[in-house]
Coordinates of C-alpha atoms in Angstrom, one line a residue:
Chain A
M120 CA 161.5 195.1 -97.4
N121 CA 162.4 191.5 -98.2
L122 CA 160.0 188.8 -99.2
W123 CA 159.6 187.5 -95.7
G124 CA 158.7 191.0 -94.5
W125 CA 156.0 191.2 -97.1
I126 CA 154.7 187.7 -96.2
F127 CA 154.5 188.5 -92.5
M128 CA 153.0 191.9 -93.0
L129 CA 150.3 190.8 -95.5
A130 CA 149.6 187.6 -93.5
S131 CA 149.1 189.6 -90.3
W132 CA 147.0 192.2 -92.0
G133 CA 144.9 189.5 -93.8
F134 CA 144.3 187.6 -90.5
I135 CA 143.1 190.8 -88.7
I136 CA 141.1 192.2 -91.6
G137 CA 139.4 188.8 -92.1
L138 CA 138.7 188.5 -88.4
T139 CA 137.3 192.0 -88.1
I140 CA 135.1 191.6 -91.2
F141 CA 133.8 188.3 -89.9
C142 CA 133.0 189.7 -86.5
F143 CA 131.3 192.8 -87.7
Y144 CA 129.3 190.8 -90.2
R145 CA 128.1 188.5 -87.5
V146 CA 127.3 191.5 -85.2
L147 CA 125.3 193.2 -87.9
V148 CA 123.3 190.1 -88.8
E149 CA 122.5 189.3 -85.2
P150 CA 119.7 191.1 -83.4
E151 CA 120.9 194.4 -81.9
Q152 CA 122.1 194.2 -78.3
D153 CA 120.8 196.9 -76.1
L154 CA 122.9 198.0 -73.2
Chain B
M229 CA 131.8 199.5 -78.9
A230 CA 132.6 200.6 -75.3
V231 CA 134.9 197.6 -74.7
A232 CA 136.6 198.2 -78.0
G233 CA 137.1 201.8 -76.9
S234 CA 138.5 200.7 -73.6
A235 CA 141.0 198.3 -75.4
V236 CA 142.1 200.8 -78.1
G237 CA 144.6 203.0 -76.2
L238 CA 147.9 204.7 -76.5
G239 CA 149.7 201.4 -76.4
N240 CA 148.3 200.4 -79.8
F241 CA 150.0 203.3 -81.5
L242 CA 153.1 203.7 -79.4
R243 CA 154.0 200.5 -77.4
F244 CA 153.3 197.8 -80.1
P245 CA 155.6 199.1 -82.8
V246 CA 158.4 199.5 -80.3
Q247 CA 157.9 196.0 -79.0
A248 CA 157.7 194.5 -82.5
T249 CA 160.9 196.4 -83.7
Q250 CA 162.9 195.4 -80.7
N251 CA 161.8 191.8 -80.7
G252 CA 162.4 190.4 -84.1
G253 CA 160.2 192.5 -86.5
G254 CA 157.9 190.2 -88.4
A255 CA 159.0 187.2 -86.4
F256 CA 157.5 188.9 -83.3
M257 CA 154.1 188.3 -84.9
I258 CA 154.4 184.5 -84.4
P259 CA 154.5 184.6 -80.6
Y260 CA 152.2 187.7 -80.7
F261 CA 149.4 185.9 -82.5
I262 CA 149.9 182.7 -80.5
S263 CA 149.5 184.8 -77.4
F264 CA 146.4 186.4 -78.9
L265 CA 144.8 183.0 -79.4
I266 CA 145.7 181.3 -76.2
L267 CA 145.9 184.2 -73.8
G268 CA 144.1 187.2 -75.1
I269 CA 140.9 185.8 -76.6
P270 CA 140.2 183.3 -73.7
L271 CA 140.7 186.0 -71.1
M272 CA 138.3 188.2 -73.1
W273 CA 135.6 185.5 -73.1
I274 CA 136.2 184.8 -69.4
E275 CA 135.9 188.4 -68.4
W276 CA 132.9 189.0 -70.5
A277 CA 131.2 185.9 -69.1
I278 CA 132.0 186.7 -65.5
G279 CA 130.8 190.3 -65.8
R280 CA 127.5 189.2 -67.4
Y281 CA 127.0 186.6 -64.7
G282 CA 127.6 189.2 -61.9
G283 CA 125.3 191.6 -63.6
L284 CA 122.4 189.1 -63.3
F285 CA 122.6 189.6 -59.5
G286 CA 122.8 193.4 -59.8
H287 CA 126.6 193.6 -59.3
G288 CA 129.0 195.5 -61.5
S289 CA 132.3 195.4 -59.7
A290 CA 134.7 192.5 -59.1
P291 CA 134.4 192.2 -55.3
F292 CA 130.7 191.4 -55.4
I293 CA 130.8 189.5 -58.6
F294 CA 133.6 187.2 -57.2
N295 CA 131.4 186.8 -54.1
R296 CA 128.7 185.3 -56.4
L297 CA 131.0 182.9 -58.2
A298 CA 131.7 180.8 -55.1
K299 CA 130.8 180.8 -51.4
N300 CA 133.8 182.2 -49.7
R301 CA 133.8 185.4 -47.7
F302 CA 137.4 186.2 -48.6
L303 CA 136.8 186.2 -52.4
K304 CA 135.3 189.7 -52.3
Y305 CA 138.7 191.0 -51.0
L306 CA 140.5 189.5 -53.9
G307 CA 138.0 191.3 -56.1
V308 CA 139.2 194.6 -54.6
I309 CA 142.2 194.4 -57.0
G310 CA 139.6 194.8 -59.8
V311 CA 138.6 198.2 -58.4
F312 CA 141.9 199.4 -57.0
G313 CA 143.9 198.7 -60.2
P314 CA 141.8 200.7 -62.6
V315 CA 141.5 203.7 -60.2
V316 CA 145.3 203.7 -59.8
I317 CA 145.7 203.7 -63.6
F318 CA 143.1 206.4 -64.0
I319 CA 145.1 208.7 -61.6
Y320 CA 148.1 209.0 -63.9
Y321 CA 146.4 208.1 -67.2
T322 CA 144.2 211.1 -67.2
Y323 CA 147.2 213.3 -66.7
I324 CA 149.1 211.8 -69.6
E325 CA 145.9 212.0 -71.7
S326 CA 145.8 215.8 -70.9
W327 CA 149.3 216.2 -72.5
L328 CA 147.8 214.9 -75.7
L329 CA 145.1 217.5 -75.6
G330 CA 147.7 220.1 -74.9
Y331 CA 149.9 218.9 -77.8
A332 CA 146.9 218.9 -80.1
F333 CA 146.3 222.6 -79.2
F334 CA 150.0 223.4 -79.7
S335 CA 149.9 221.6 -83.1
I336 CA 147.2 224.0 -84.4
S337 CA 148.7 227.0 -82.8
G338 CA 151.9 226.3 -84.7
K339 CA 154.0 226.4 -81.5
L340 CA 154.9 222.7 -81.5
L341 CA 156.4 222.5 -84.9
Q342 CA 158.7 225.5 -84.3
F343 CA 161.1 223.0 -82.6
T344 CA 163.3 221.3 -85.2
T345 CA 165.8 219.3 -83.2
P346 CA 165.3 216.4 -80.8
A347 CA 166.9 218.3 -78.0
S348 CA 164.6 221.4 -78.4
M349 CA 161.5 219.2 -78.7
K350 CA 162.5 217.2 -75.6
S351 CA 163.2 220.5 -73.7
F352 CA 159.7 221.7 -74.7
L353 CA 158.2 218.4 -73.3
L354 CA 160.1 218.8 -70.1
A355 CA 159.1 222.4 -69.7
Y356 CA 155.5 221.5 -70.3
Q357 CA 155.7 218.8 -67.6
G358 CA 157.3 221.4 -65.2
L359 CA 160.5 219.4 -65.1
A360 CA 162.8 221.9 -66.8
P361 CA 164.5 224.7 -64.8
Q362 CA 162.3 227.8 -64.5
S363 CA 159.3 226.1 -66.0
N364 CA 155.9 225.8 -64.4
L365 CA 152.9 223.5 -64.6
L366 CA 150.3 226.2 -65.3
T367 CA 149.5 225.2 -68.9
A368 CA 149.7 221.4 -68.2
Y369 CA 147.4 221.9 -65.2
L370 CA 144.9 223.8 -67.2
F371 CA 144.8 221.0 -69.8
F372 CA 144.6 218.5 -67.0
L373 CA 141.5 220.3 -65.6
I374 CA 139.8 220.3 -69.0
T375 CA 140.6 216.6 -69.5
F376 CA 139.5 215.6 -66.1
G377 CA 136.4 217.6 -66.4
L378 CA 135.6 216.0 -69.8
N379 CA 136.0 212.5 -68.2
I380 CA 133.7 213.3 -65.3
W381 CA 131.1 215.0 -67.6
I382 CA 131.0 211.8 -69.8
L383 CA 130.7 209.6 -66.7
Y384 CA 127.9 211.8 -65.3
R385 CA 125.9 211.3 -68.5
G386 CA 125.9 207.5 -67.8
L387 CA 126.7 204.4 -69.7
K388 CA 124.4 204.9 -72.6
G389 CA 124.3 208.7 -72.9
G390 CA 128.0 209.2 -71.9
I391 CA 130.4 206.3 -72.5
E392 CA 128.5 204.5 -75.3
W393 CA 127.8 207.9 -77.0
L394 CA 131.5 208.8 -76.8
C395 CA 132.7 205.5 -78.1
N396 CA 130.1 205.5 -81.0
W397 CA 131.7 208.7 -82.5
A398 CA 135.2 208.7 -81.1
L399 CA 136.2 205.2 -82.3
P400 CA 135.2 205.9 -86.0
V401 CA 136.9 209.3 -85.8
L402 CA 140.0 207.7 -84.3
F403 CA 140.1 205.1 -87.1
V404 CA 139.6 207.7 -89.9
F405 CA 142.3 209.9 -88.4
G406 CA 144.6 206.9 -88.0
I407 CA 144.0 205.8 -91.6
I408 CA 144.7 209.4 -92.9
V409 CA 148.0 209.6 -90.9
A410 CA 149.0 206.1 -91.9
V411 CA 148.4 206.9 -95.6
R412 CA 150.4 210.1 -95.3
V413 CA 153.3 208.1 -93.8
L414 CA 153.1 205.3 -96.3
T415 CA 153.2 207.8 -99.2
L416 CA 156.3 209.6 -97.9
G417 CA 158.5 207.9 -100.4
T418 CA 162.1 209.1 -99.9
P419 CA 161.8 212.3 -97.9
N420 CA 165.5 213.0 -97.9
P421 CA 167.0 212.5 -101.5
S422 CA 170.5 212.7 -100.1
Q423 CA 169.7 209.5 -98.1
P424 CA 168.1 207.2 -100.8
D425 CA 168.0 204.2 -98.4
W426 CA 165.9 206.2 -95.9
N427 CA 162.6 205.4 -97.6
I428 CA 159.3 204.2 -96.5
L429 CA 159.6 200.8 -98.0
N430 CA 162.8 200.2 -96.0
G431 CA 161.0 201.6 -93.0
L432 CA 158.3 198.9 -93.4
G433 CA 161.1 196.4 -93.8
F434 CA 162.7 197.7 -90.6
M435 CA 159.4 197.0 -88.9
W436 CA 158.4 193.7 -90.6
N437 CA 161.5 191.9 -91.9
P438 CA 161.6 188.9 -89.6
D439 CA 164.6 187.8 -87.5
F440 CA 163.8 184.2 -86.9
S441 CA 166.7 183.7 -84.4
V442 CA 164.7 185.6 -81.7
L443 CA 162.1 182.8 -81.6
T444 CA 164.3 180.8 -79.3
N445 CA 164.5 183.7 -76.8
S446 CA 162.0 183.4 -74.0
K447 CA 162.0 187.2 -73.4
V448 CA 160.6 187.7 -76.9
W449 CA 157.7 185.3 -76.1
L450 CA 157.1 187.1 -72.8
A451 CA 157.2 190.5 -74.5
A452 CA 154.6 189.3 -77.0
A453 CA 152.4 187.9 -74.3
G454 CA 152.7 191.1 -72.3
Q455 CA 151.8 193.2 -75.3
I456 CA 148.7 191.1 -76.0
F457 CA 147.7 191.3 -72.3
F458 CA 148.0 195.1 -72.0
T459 CA 146.6 195.9 -75.4
L460 CA 143.3 194.0 -74.9
S461 CA 142.7 195.7 -71.5
V462 CA 142.1 192.3 -69.9
G463 CA 142.8 191.9 -66.2
I464 CA 141.9 195.5 -65.4
G465 CA 138.3 195.0 -64.3
A466 CA 136.7 197.4 -66.8
I467 CA 135.4 194.7 -69.1
L468 CA 133.9 193.0 -66.1
T469 CA 131.9 196.1 -65.3
Y470 CA 130.8 196.8 -68.9
A471 CA 129.7 193.2 -69.4
S472 CA 127.6 193.4 -66.2
Y473 CA 125.2 195.6 -68.1
L474 CA 124.5 192.9 -70.7
N475 CA 121.3 190.8 -70.8
R476 CA 121.5 187.1 -70.0
G477 CA 120.9 186.3 -73.7
D478 CA 123.6 188.6 -75.1
D479 CA 126.4 187.0 -77.1
V480 CA 129.7 187.4 -75.1
V481 CA 131.7 185.2 -77.5
L482 CA 131.0 187.4 -80.5
S483 CA 131.1 190.6 -78.5
G484 CA 134.5 189.7 -76.9
T485 CA 136.0 188.6 -80.2
T486 CA 134.8 191.7 -82.0
A487 CA 136.3 194.0 -79.4
A488 CA 139.6 192.1 -79.7
A489 CA 139.5 192.2 -83.5
T490 CA 138.8 196.0 -83.5
N491 CA 141.7 196.5 -81.1
E492 CA 144.1 194.4 -83.3
F493 CA 143.1 196.4 -86.4
A494 CA 144.1 199.6 -84.6
E495 CA 147.3 198.1 -83.3
V496 CA 148.8 196.0 -86.1
I497 CA 147.5 197.7 -89.2
L498 CA 147.5 201.4 -88.0
G499 CA 150.0 201.3 -85.1
G500 CA 152.4 199.2 -87.2
S501 CA 152.3 201.6 -90.2
I502 CA 152.9 205.0 -88.5
V503 CA 155.7 205.7 -86.0
I504 CA 158.4 203.2 -86.9
P505 CA 158.2 203.5 -90.7
A506 CA 158.1 207.3 -90.4
A507 CA 161.0 207.4 -87.9
F508 CA 163.0 205.2 -90.3
A509 CA 162.2 207.4 -93.4
F510 CA 163.4 210.5 -91.6
L511 CA 166.1 209.3 -89.2
G512 CA 167.4 206.1 -90.9
A513 CA 168.0 202.7 -89.2
A514 CA 170.3 204.1 -86.5
G515 CA 167.9 207.0 -85.7
A516 CA 164.8 204.7 -85.7
T517 CA 166.5 202.2 -83.4
Q518 CA 167.5 205.1 -81.1
A519 CA 164.0 206.5 -81.1
A520 CA 162.5 203.1 -80.3
A521 CA 165.0 202.6 -77.5
S522 CA 164.1 206.0 -76.1
G523 CA 160.6 204.7 -75.3
A524 CA 157.1 204.9 -76.5
F525 CA 156.4 208.3 -75.0
N526 CA 159.5 209.8 -76.6
L527 CA 158.3 208.4 -79.9
G528 CA 154.9 210.0 -79.5
F529 CA 155.8 213.3 -78.0
V530 CA 159.3 214.0 -79.5
T531 CA 160.0 212.0 -82.6
M532 CA 156.6 212.3 -84.3
P533 CA 156.2 216.1 -83.9
L534 CA 159.7 216.4 -85.4
I535 CA 158.7 214.3 -88.3
F536 CA 155.5 216.2 -88.9
G537 CA 157.5 219.4 -88.8
K538 CA 159.3 218.2 -92.0
V539 CA 156.2 217.3 -94.1
P540 CA 153.8 219.7 -95.9
L541 CA 150.7 220.5 -93.8
G542 CA 152.6 219.2 -90.8
E543 CA 150.4 221.1 -88.3
F544 CA 147.3 219.3 -89.7
F545 CA 148.8 215.9 -89.5
A546 CA 150.2 216.6 -86.0
L547 CA 146.7 217.7 -85.0
L548 CA 145.2 214.4 -86.3
W549 CA 148.0 212.4 -84.6
F550 CA 147.4 214.0 -81.1
V551 CA 143.6 214.0 -81.4
L552 CA 143.6 210.4 -82.4
L553 CA 145.8 209.5 -79.4
F554 CA 143.6 211.7 -77.1
L555 CA 140.5 209.9 -78.3
A556 CA 142.2 206.5 -77.7
G557 CA 143.1 207.8 -74.3
I558 CA 139.7 209.1 -73.2
T559 CA 137.8 206.1 -74.4
S560 CA 140.1 204.1 -72.1
S561 CA 140.1 206.4 -69.1
V562 CA 136.3 206.5 -68.8
S563 CA 136.3 202.7 -68.7
L564 CA 138.9 202.8 -65.9
A565 CA 136.5 204.8 -63.8
E566 CA 133.5 202.5 -64.2
P567 CA 134.4 199.7 -61.8
A568 CA 134.7 202.1 -58.8
I569 CA 131.6 203.9 -59.8
A570 CA 129.7 200.6 -60.2
L571 CA 130.9 199.6 -56.7
V572 CA 129.6 202.7 -55.0
R573 CA 126.4 202.8 -57.1
D574 CA 125.4 199.1 -56.9
E575 CA 126.5 198.3 -53.4
L576 CA 125.8 201.5 -51.5
K577 CA 122.7 202.1 -53.5
L578 CA 123.6 205.6 -54.4
S579 CA 122.5 207.4 -57.6
R580 CA 124.9 207.5 -60.5
S581 CA 125.4 211.3 -60.1
K582 CA 126.3 210.9 -56.4
S583 CA 128.6 207.9 -57.2
V584 CA 130.4 209.9 -59.9
T585 CA 130.7 212.9 -57.6
I586 CA 132.4 210.7 -54.9
F587 CA 134.7 209.2 -57.6
A588 CA 135.5 212.7 -59.0
V589 CA 136.4 214.2 -55.6
A590 CA 138.5 211.2 -54.6
T591 CA 140.4 210.8 -57.8
F592 CA 141.0 214.6 -58.2
I593 CA 142.8 214.6 -54.9
L594 CA 144.7 211.4 -55.8
C595 CA 145.8 212.8 -59.2
Q596 CA 147.7 215.7 -57.5
P597 CA 150.8 213.7 -56.5
A598 CA 151.1 212.2 -60.0
I599 CA 151.1 215.8 -61.4
F600 CA 153.3 217.6 -59.0
F601 CA 155.8 214.7 -58.3
L602 CA 156.1 213.4 -61.8
G603 CA 159.8 214.0 -61.8
N604 CA 160.2 212.1 -58.6
G605 CA 159.1 208.8 -60.2
V606 CA 155.5 208.7 -58.7
V607 CA 153.9 208.0 -62.1
D608 CA 156.3 205.1 -62.8
E609 CA 155.5 203.7 -59.4
L610 CA 151.8 203.9 -59.9
D611 CA 152.2 202.4 -63.4
F612 CA 154.1 199.4 -62.1
W613 CA 151.7 198.5 -59.3
G614 CA 148.4 199.6 -60.9
G615 CA 149.2 199.1 -64.6
T616 CA 151.4 196.1 -64.5
F617 CA 151.4 194.0 -61.4
C618 CA 147.6 194.2 -60.6
L619 CA 146.6 193.4 -64.1
V620 CA 148.4 190.1 -64.3
L621 CA 147.5 189.1 -60.8
F622 CA 143.8 190.0 -61.3
A623 CA 143.6 188.1 -64.6
L624 CA 145.2 185.0 -62.9
I625 CA 142.7 185.2 -60.0
E626 CA 139.6 185.6 -62.2
T627 CA 140.8 182.8 -64.5
I628 CA 141.4 180.3 -61.6
L629 CA 138.1 181.4 -59.9
F630 CA 136.0 181.0 -63.0
I631 CA 137.5 177.9 -64.6
W632 CA 138.6 176.0 -61.5
V633 CA 136.4 177.2 -58.6
F634 CA 133.2 178.0 -60.5
G635 CA 133.9 175.0 -62.6
M636 CA 134.9 174.3 -66.2
D637 CA 131.5 172.9 -67.2
K638 CA 129.5 175.7 -65.7
A639 CA 132.0 178.3 -67.1
W640 CA 131.8 176.8 -70.6
E641 CA 128.0 176.8 -70.4
E642 CA 128.0 180.4 -69.1
I643 CA 130.3 181.6 -71.9
H644 CA 128.2 179.9 -74.5
H645 CA 124.8 181.1 -73.2
G646 CA 123.3 183.2 -76.0
A647 CA 126.3 182.7 -78.2
E648 CA 125.7 182.0 -81.9
L649 CA 129.3 180.9 -82.4
T650 CA 130.6 177.8 -80.8
I651 CA 134.1 177.9 -79.4
P652 CA 136.2 175.0 -80.5
R653 CA 136.4 172.3 -77.7
F654 CA 140.2 172.5 -77.5
Y655 CA 139.7 175.9 -75.9
R656 CA 138.5 174.0 -72.8
F657 CA 142.0 172.7 -72.4
I658 CA 143.6 176.0 -73.2
M659 CA 141.4 177.9 -70.7
K660 CA 141.9 175.3 -68.0
Y661 CA 145.7 174.7 -68.3
I662 CA 147.5 176.9 -70.8
T663 CA 146.1 180.3 -69.9
P664 CA 146.6 180.1 -66.2
V665 CA 150.1 178.5 -66.6
F666 CA 151.0 181.3 -69.0
L667 CA 149.8 183.9 -66.5
I668 CA 151.7 182.3 -63.7
F669 CA 154.8 182.2 -65.9
I670 CA 154.4 185.9 -66.8
L671 CA 153.8 186.8 -63.1
G672 CA 156.8 184.8 -61.9
F673 CA 159.1 186.2 -64.6
W674 CA 158.1 189.8 -63.8
F675 CA 158.3 189.2 -60.1
I676 CA 162.0 188.1 -60.5
Q677 CA 162.9 190.6 -63.2
Q678 CA 161.0 193.7 -62.0
A679 CA 159.2 193.3 -58.7
V680 CA 162.2 192.3 -56.6
P681 CA 164.4 195.2 -57.9
T682 CA 161.4 197.6 -57.7
L683 CA 160.6 196.6 -54.1
M684 CA 164.3 197.0 -53.2
M685 CA 164.1 200.5 -54.8
K686 CA 167.1 199.6 -57.1
G687 CA 167.9 202.5 -59.4
I688 CA 166.0 205.1 -57.4
S689 CA 167.9 208.1 -56.4
P690 CA 168.1 209.0 -52.7
Q691 CA 166.2 212.2 -53.2
N692 CA 163.3 210.3 -54.9
A693 CA 163.2 207.5 -52.3
P694 CA 160.8 209.4 -49.9
Y695 CA 158.4 210.1 -52.7
I696 CA 158.4 206.4 -53.8
L697 CA 157.9 205.3 -50.2
A698 CA 155.1 207.7 -49.7
T699 CA 153.4 206.5 -52.9
R700 CA 153.6 202.9 -51.7
I701 CA 152.2 203.8 -48.3
G702 CA 149.4 205.7 -50.0
L703 CA 148.6 202.8 -52.3
V704 CA 148.4 200.4 -49.3
V705 CA 146.1 202.8 -47.4
F706 CA 144.0 203.2 -50.5
F707 CA 143.7 199.4 -51.0
I708 CA 142.7 199.0 -47.4
A709 CA 140.1 201.8 -47.7
I710 CA 138.5 200.1 -50.7
A711 CA 138.5 196.7 -48.8
L712 CA 136.8 198.4 -45.8
L713 CA 134.2 200.0 -48.1
V714 CA 133.5 196.5 -49.6
R715 CA 133.2 195.0 -46.1
F716 CA 130.9 197.8 -45.0
A717 CA 128.7 197.5 -48.1
Y718 CA 128.6 193.7 -47.8
Y719 CA 127.4 193.6 -44.2
R720 CA 125.1 196.6 -44.5
M721 CA 123.5 195.6 -47.7
Q722 CA 123.6 191.8 -47.4
P723 CA 119.9 191.5 -46.4
F724 CA 119.0 193.4 -49.6
M725 CA 121.2 191.5 -52.0
P726 CA 119.2 190.5 -55.0
S727 CA 118.9 186.9 -56.1
L728 CA 119.2 185.7 -59.7
D729 CA 115.5 185.6 -60.2
N730 CA 114.3 189.0 -59.2
T731 CA 117.0 191.1 -61.0
K732 CA 116.1 193.4 -63.9
N733 CA 118.6 194.4 -66.6
R734 CA 121.2 196.7 -65.0
G735 CA 121.6 198.5 -68.2
E736 CA 118.2 200.0 -68.1
D737 CA 119.1 202.7 -65.6
A738 CA 122.9 202.9 -66.3

């Protein structure tokens, strides 16, 4: 894998992991939603 | 969790890596993430907000929700697409889902990994599907009955005791299994010492090394937009129904974004680390290219079992692979059933068990052509109309209806009601202009590229033509039947339609 491959893979993973952690953090600190 | 379960499906693990590999590797992620931000996320918010708004009036299906967005008696017929599409997908999706259960069983029984060549593995798949000479459908039908029964049982148990219960344990299990399989693949090293270049690092490079020249190709941008569209399950109608069970004060911005993020985790991180790197490590660049070109199903049902047959504890990893795909499938298929069940339950005022029984009988009958005429192209035909065309059309209709007819200001306020996060204001412009134009562009492109040749039956053999024609007539009849049901429910129940003020939370008895 070349340098650009690493950059694209890590940037994509970073964006998604960051977004997922942010969302779940906000969900957990908000009052529970009851369906 | 239920919407995340609906979104995480087979496409995350099979379709995405193929699309990325064939469309520029890492460079594909540029149009992919742009599409995620300007198409996927806005459509998520729009569907969640429309669904919650409809739920306030006691409606959980698109025809009657659309009818509440604006005063026009034809709108409810446009909403029929949001019930018709998911039922059509359910018809063939449940059957494909049952293959995964069957393959999970064959993985632990050891039968699957006996086949060591692509030809023998492909022959086994064809025999299982009843498409090989002197084969029968008995085993496949048995697994279909189990899968169909499981789906109906979950639906009978209701939204909270069935679907939410399923997604609460199935999604974490799916992710754990996905991580285990991904770690196994990423630690394969160089499985064939005689081919030192066939290693997992080069496999990741095959998937991620960017080819920037593709960025000037409009087909790559459309492929990325299409992948985002299908992976998030927007435009189906299922999110609309799930969101109708929310309370007025629930946060649709955060819920929609969380469901989208969970789906992306499964797709890019897990889906991107399994099939293509594994195929490269065992088959090399040419073999991986050939495997990707052979299609997502071939990768899942032929290439992956062959690879598992070459690693220690292959039966165990094959079992994890097919169980995780089955869980991804079943959490999606139950969501496909919900719009039709909500239509019968909410608008004909039937109990949930009666609504599910009607749905089960109708879809069981409708599933039969997909099973027995698979080799005649019936499933491909259902997938084109239900799983492709209806999705884009429905997303376009709901976007125009919510943003342009309901009104941008009201829509913006509706989306933000109860939201702790504030959407950046430039999304008003994106939702109003970019998202619908993008959808029109996709629809137009597909219409020229696929719909015209499909309508003209190009590439269909003369012996399959009657089956395709019969499928189309059946789909038209089915669409009209749903439209008549909507009309009947509308005029019969109109005097009893609840107003915004006297509605309780629909989720209480779901």
